mmCIF file of C-alpha atoms in Angstrom:
data_model
loop_
_atom_site.group_PDB
_atom_site.id
_atom_site.type_symbol
_atom_site.label_atom_id
_atom_site.label_comp_id
_atom_site.label_asym_id
_atom_site.label_seq_id
_atom_site.Cartn_x
_atom_site.Cartn_y
_atom_site.Cartn_z
ATOM 1 C CA MET A 1165 6.654 -19.219 -28.983
ATOM 2 C CA PRO A 1166 4.342 -19.257 -25.878
ATOM 3 C CA LYS A 1167 0.434 -18.882 -27.942
ATOM 4 C CA VAL A 1168 -2.314 -17.670 -25.575
ATOM 5 C CA GLN A 1169 -5.956 -17.736 -26.460
ATOM 6 C CA THR A 1170 -7.705 -14.553 -27.240
ATOM 7 C CA PHE A 1171 -10.955 -13.338 -27.219
ATOM 8 C CA ASP A 1172 -13.098 -10.389 -28.573
ATOM 9 C CA ALA A 1173 -14.552 -7.784 -26.083
ATOM 10 C CA ALA A 1174 -17.514 -9.240 -25.684
ATOM 11 C CA GLY A 1175 -15.610 -12.841 -24.972
ATOM 12 C CA ALA A 1176 -16.515 -14.224 -27.747
ATOM 13 C CA PRO A 1177 -13.323 -16.800 -29.074
ATOM 14 C CA LYS A 1178 -10.778 -14.992 -31.717
ATOM 15 C CA GLY A 1179 -7.551 -17.805 -32.018
ATOM 16 C CA GLU A 1180 -4.698 -17.851 -31.033
ATOM 17 C CA MET A 1181 -1.742 -15.301 -30.694
ATOM 18 C CA GLU A 1182 1.901 -15.130 -29.103
ATOM 19 C CA LEU A 1183 2.910 -14.175 -27.284
ATOM 20 C CA PRO A 1184 6.446 -12.676 -26.244
ATOM 21 C CA ILE A 1185 8.783 -15.508 -25.604
ATOM 22 C CA GLU A 1186 11.184 -12.453 -23.589
ATOM 23 C CA ILE A 1187 8.071 -12.242 -20.815
ATOM 24 C CA PHE A 1188 5.900 -15.256 -20.847
ATOM 25 C CA GLY A 1189 8.987 -17.593 -22.216
ATOM 26 C CA VAL A 1190 11.126 -17.850 -19.577
ATOM 27 C CA ARG A 1191 12.691 -20.936 -17.284
ATOM 28 C CA PRO A 1192 10.742 -20.731 -13.299
ATOM 29 C CA ASN A 1193 13.529 -18.934 -11.162
ATOM 30 C CA ARG A 1194 12.044 -21.121 -7.748
ATOM 31 C CA SER A 1195 14.593 -19.114 -5.904
ATOM 32 C CA ALA A 1196 13.404 -15.995 -7.595
ATOM 33 C CA LEU A 1197 9.721 -16.096 -7.319
ATOM 34 C CA HIS A 1198 10.366 -17.533 -3.248
ATOM 35 C CA ARG A 1199 11.935 -14.269 -2.783
ATOM 36 C CA ALA A 1200 9.312 -12.166 -4.619
ATOM 37 C CA VAL A 1201 6.573 -13.491 -2.585
ATOM 38 C CA ILE A 1202 8.225 -13.102 0.605
ATOM 39 C CA ALA A 1203 8.884 -10.188 0.117
ATOM 40 C CA GLU A 1204 5.374 -8.882 -0.878
ATOM 41 C CA LEU A 1205 3.980 -10.624 2.098
ATOM 42 C CA ALA A 1206 6.499 -8.395 4.867
ATOM 43 C CA ASN A 1207 5.217 -5.545 3.083
ATOM 44 C CA ARG A 1208 2.290 -5.673 3.690
ATOM 45 C CA ARG A 1209 2.676 -5.802 7.088
ATOM 46 C CA ALA A 1210 1.816 -2.845 9.435
ATOM 47 C CA GLY A 1211 4.299 -3.077 12.377
ATOM 48 C CA THR A 1212 1.912 -2.063 14.523
ATOM 49 C CA HIS A 1213 1.979 -5.054 17.090
ATOM 50 C CA SER A 1214 2.954 -3.276 21.181
ATOM 51 C CA THR A 1215 3.201 -4.165 23.925
ATOM 52 C CA LEU A 1216 4.170 -2.196 28.003
ATOM 53 C CA THR A 1217 6.834 -3.518 29.390
ATOM 54 C CA ARG A 1218 7.555 -2.204 33.388
ATOM 55 C CA GLY A 1219 8.748 1.620 32.912
ATOM 56 C CA GLY A 1220 5.441 1.918 30.412
ATOM 57 C CA VAL A 1221 2.787 0.273 33.212
ATOM 58 C CA ARG A 1222 0.929 2.520 35.630
ATOM 59 C CA GLY A 1223 1.429 2.045 39.349
ATOM 60 C CA GLY A 1224 4.549 0.333 41.490
ATOM 61 C CA GLY A 1225 5.488 3.994 42.748
ATOM 62 C CA ARG A 1226 6.332 2.288 45.913
ATOM 63 C CA LYS A 1227 7.333 -0.706 47.419
ATOM 64 C CA PRO A 1228 4.349 -3.658 47.757
ATOM 65 C CA TRP A 1229 6.004 -4.266 51.414
ATOM 66 C CA ARG A 1230 9.269 -4.431 53.605
ATOM 67 C CA GLN A 1231 11.895 -5.726 52.433
ATOM 68 C CA LYS A 1232 13.011 -7.726 55.435
ATOM 69 C CA GLY A 1233 10.812 -9.477 58.265
ATOM 70 C CA THR A 1234 8.035 -9.905 55.904
ATOM 71 C CA GLY A 1235 8.502 -14.017 55.331
ATOM 72 C CA ARG A 1236 7.734 -13.379 51.303
ATOM 73 C CA ALA A 1237 11.033 -13.037 48.912
ATOM 74 C CA ARG A 1238 11.869 -9.689 48.010
ATOM 75 C CA ALA A 1239 9.406 -7.188 45.860
ATOM 76 C CA GLY A 1240 10.752 -3.605 44.523
ATOM 77 C CA SER A 1241 7.597 -2.745 42.235
ATOM 78 C CA ARG A 1242 4.420 -3.942 40.944
ATOM 79 C CA ARG A 1243 4.396 -3.027 37.494
ATOM 80 C CA SER A 1244 7.813 -6.135 37.113
ATOM 81 C CA PRO A 1245 7.114 -8.583 34.705
ATOM 82 C CA LEU A 1246 6.632 -11.646 37.545
ATOM 83 C CA TRP A 1247 3.423 -9.911 38.380
ATOM 84 C CA ARG A 1248 -0.326 -10.263 37.274
ATOM 85 C CA GLY A 1249 -1.027 -6.689 34.980
ATOM 86 C CA GLY A 1250 3.161 -5.982 34.983
ATOM 87 C CA GLY A 1251 4.614 -5.492 32.550
ATOM 88 C CA ILE A 1252 5.867 -7.728 29.606
ATOM 89 C CA THR A 1253 9.608 -8.663 29.238
ATOM 90 C CA PHE A 1254 11.281 -8.033 25.672
ATOM 91 C CA GLY A 1255 7.629 -8.282 23.853
ATOM 92 C CA PRO A 1256 6.986 -7.608 20.278
ATOM 93 C CA GLY A 1257 7.128 -3.675 19.268
ATOM 94 C CA PRO A 1258 5.943 -1.589 16.321
ATOM 95 C CA ARG A 1259 8.460 -1.993 13.777
ATOM 96 C CA ASP A 1260 9.257 -1.235 10.243
ATOM 97 C CA HIS A 1261 8.832 -5.068 8.765
ATOM 98 C CA SER A 1262 9.172 -4.418 4.371
ATOM 99 C CA GLN A 1263 11.822 -5.827 2.604
ATOM 100 C CA SER A 1264 13.392 -4.431 0.183
ATOM 101 C CA MET A 1265 14.435 -6.074 -3.377
ATOM 102 C CA PRO A 1266 16.414 -5.600 -6.216
ATOM 103 C CA ARG A 1267 14.555 -4.209 -9.259
ATOM 104 C CA LYS A 1268 15.909 -6.319 -12.272
ATOM 105 C CA GLU A 1269 15.406 -9.304 -9.612
ATOM 106 C CA ARG A 1270 12.123 -8.373 -8.761
ATOM 107 C CA HIS A 1271 10.626 -7.935 -12.837
ATOM 108 C CA LEU A 1272 12.586 -11.609 -12.673
ATOM 109 C CA ALA A 1273 9.803 -13.615 -10.972
ATOM 110 C CA LEU A 1274 7.352 -11.754 -12.425
ATOM 111 C CA ARG A 1275 8.650 -12.786 -15.740
ATOM 112 C CA ALA A 1276 8.481 -16.135 -14.140
ATOM 113 C CA ALA A 1277 5.152 -16.180 -13.315
ATOM 114 C CA LEU A 1278 4.027 -14.834 -16.136
ATOM 115 C CA SER A 1279 5.406 -17.484 -17.882
ATOM 116 C CA ALA A 1280 4.623 -20.475 -15.103
ATOM 117 C CA GLN A 1281 0.995 -19.601 -16.220
ATOM 118 C CA ALA A 1282 0.988 -19.211 -20.216
ATOM 119 C CA ALA A 1283 2.975 -22.237 -20.093
ATOM 120 C CA SER A 1284 0.029 -24.532 -17.655
ATOM 121 C CA GLY A 1285 -3.162 -22.219 -20.555
ATOM 122 C CA ARG A 1286 -4.671 -21.423 -16.978
ATOM 123 C CA LEU A 1287 -4.312 -16.792 -19.219
ATOM 124 C CA VAL A 1288 -5.861 -14.924 -21.815
ATOM 125 C CA VAL A 1289 -6.457 -12.255 -23.841
ATOM 126 C CA ILE A 1290 -9.318 -10.546 -24.546
ATOM 127 C CA GLU A 1291 -10.367 -7.077 -26.245
ATOM 128 C CA SER A 1292 -10.268 -4.009 -23.722
ATOM 129 C CA PRO A 1293 -14.254 -3.560 -23.259
ATOM 130 C CA GLY A 1294 -15.830 -0.015 -24.316
ATOM 131 C CA GLU A 1295 -17.436 2.097 -21.992
ATOM 132 C CA PRO A 1296 -19.604 2.269 -20.244
ATOM 133 C CA THR A 1297 -18.464 -0.418 -18.766
ATOM 134 C CA LYS A 1298 -21.468 -2.237 -16.710
ATOM 135 C CA THR A 1299 -20.315 -4.903 -13.680
ATOM 136 C CA ARG A 1300 -23.150 -7.438 -15.175
ATOM 137 C CA ALA A 1301 -21.253 -7.189 -18.179
ATOM 138 C CA VAL A 1302 -17.887 -7.762 -17.116
ATOM 139 C CA ALA A 1303 -19.159 -10.921 -15.774
ATOM 140 C CA SER A 1304 -20.821 -12.364 -18.612
ATOM 141 C CA ILE A 1305 -17.465 -12.140 -19.921
ATOM 142 C CA LEU A 1306 -15.090 -13.471 -17.638
ATOM 143 C CA ARG A 1307 -17.931 -16.172 -17.723
ATOM 144 C CA ALA A 1308 -17.677 -16.391 -21.230
ATOM 145 C CA VAL A 1309 -13.363 -16.846 -21.212
ATOM 146 C CA GLY A 1310 -14.077 -19.367 -18.744
ATOM 147 C CA ALA A 1311 -12.781 -18.235 -15.812
ATOM 148 C CA SER A 1312 -15.878 -17.964 -13.099
ATOM 149 C CA ASP A 1313 -13.993 -19.300 -10.524
ATOM 150 C CA ARG A 1314 -11.296 -16.805 -8.696
ATOM 151 C CA VAL A 1315 -9.742 -14.307 -11.376
ATOM 152 C CA VAL A 1316 -6.539 -11.956 -11.312
ATOM 153 C CA LEU A 1317 -8.010 -10.176 -14.200
ATOM 154 C CA VAL A 1318 -4.992 -7.310 -15.226
ATOM 155 C CA THR A 1319 -5.888 -4.206 -16.700
ATOM 156 C CA ALA A 1320 -3.494 -0.752 -17.702
ATOM 157 C CA SER A 1321 -3.409 2.403 -17.008
ATOM 158 C CA GLY A 1322 -6.378 3.778 -18.627
ATOM 159 C CA GLU A 1323 -8.930 1.188 -17.869
ATOM 160 C CA ALA A 1324 -10.140 3.220 -15.347
ATOM 161 C CA ALA A 1325 -14.536 1.839 -16.123
ATOM 162 C CA LEU A 1326 -13.332 -1.787 -16.347
ATOM 163 C CA VAL A 1327 -11.317 -1.118 -13.302
ATOM 164 C CA ARG A 1328 -14.639 -0.172 -11.315
ATOM 165 C CA ALA A 1329 -17.211 -2.871 -12.723
ATOM 166 C CA ALA A 1330 -14.130 -6.001 -11.445
ATOM 167 C CA GLY A 1331 -13.956 -4.261 -8.296
ATOM 168 C CA ASN A 1332 -16.993 -5.239 -7.120
ATOM 169 C CA LEU A 1333 -17.217 -9.214 -8.317
ATOM 170 C CA ARG A 1334 -16.613 -11.174 -6.145
ATOM 171 C CA GLY A 1335 -13.149 -13.929 -6.923
ATOM 172 C CA ALA A 1336 -12.503 -11.681 -8.584
ATOM 173 C CA ARG A 1337 -8.464 -9.137 -8.635
ATOM 174 C CA VAL A 1338 -7.932 -6.270 -10.544
ATOM 175 C CA LEU A 1339 -4.314 -5.641 -11.027
ATOM 176 C CA ASP A 1340 -2.663 -2.583 -13.284
ATOM 177 C CA ALA A 1341 -0.487 -4.173 -14.775
ATOM 178 C CA ARG A 1342 2.574 -2.047 -14.019
ATOM 179 C CA ARG A 1343 2.420 -2.828 -9.836
ATOM 180 C CA LEU A 1344 1.358 -6.427 -10.868
ATOM 181 C CA SER A 1345 1.491 -8.896 -7.224
ATOM 182 C CA VAL A 1346 4.221 -12.251 -8.075
ATOM 183 C CA ARG A 1347 1.862 -13.205 -5.200
ATOM 184 C CA ASP A 1348 -1.638 -12.910 -7.454
ATOM 185 C CA LEU A 1349 -0.077 -14.766 -9.940
ATOM 186 C CA LEU A 1350 0.864 -17.899 -8.110
ATOM 187 C CA LEU A 1351 -2.402 -18.067 -7.074
ATOM 188 C CA PRO A 1352 -4.493 -20.657 -8.304
ATOM 189 C CA CYS A 1353 -7.084 -19.263 -10.487
ATOM 190 C CA THR A 1354 -6.616 -17.823 -13.451
ATOM 191 C CA ILE A 1355 -5.113 -14.529 -15.416
ATOM 192 C CA VAL A 1356 -7.227 -12.022 -18.268
ATOM 193 C CA VAL A 1357 -4.703 -9.748 -19.697
ATOM 194 C CA THR A 1358 -5.833 -7.113 -21.849
ATOM 195 C CA LYS A 1359 -4.944 -6.028 -24.713
ATOM 196 C CA PRO A 1360 -3.846 -2.544 -23.692
ATOM 197 C CA ALA A 1361 -2.011 -3.871 -20.008
ATOM 198 C CA LEU A 1362 -0.439 -6.506 -22.375
ATOM 199 C CA ALA A 1363 1.159 -3.308 -24.261
ATOM 200 C CA ALA A 1364 2.109 -2.008 -21.116
ATOM 201 C CA LEU A 1365 3.178 -5.525 -20.573
ATOM 202 C CA GLN A 1366 5.389 -5.721 -22.965
ATOM 203 C CA GLU A 1367 7.149 -1.429 -21.965
ATOM 204 C CA VAL A 1368 7.844 -2.891 -17.826
ATOM 205 C CA LEU A 1369 9.308 -6.656 -18.116
ATOM 206 C CA GLY A 1370 10.418 -6.491 -22.381
ATOM 207 C CA ALA A 1371 13.417 -4.515 -22.231
#
């Protein structure tokens, strides 16, 4: 049974607790992790890149010069890709780069990422700070738990004050427990999970 260090709302150690083995004790699946990261990166692409073909470039309504007798090569339009200012041949156009992934496979990748971080000792659990929550207080808590450099804070849906306060911290990324990113979980960082977020993870990934 995997164990993790726990802290109270002020950042003081409270001991260890056992994590659900079906979420934090699975064997990492490299194939699922790879496909999940590739899909997330593809879904972040805007796909708004665009170029003009010869049909979209302005000008070229008349033949530059007559067909014969000039000694030059034949030319039918100034919009040709061979000309400066002409169209682009096979250039990129707006498209949708998003990739779909089966829900079970994505949950497998999330379990694998969480298990890897728990096994490496880079995951801690804290009590949810009470309201009102200030940015300075959240920074103090993260320093106390050893997450002063780069941290991924996993919160629940009812912790709006904590999300608002932690959003101002440099190097901190706040993720909702129901909308986790596999790529963010695999970064070299400390993952701080609140008690309500842990319950949400069990509800989503524990089945």
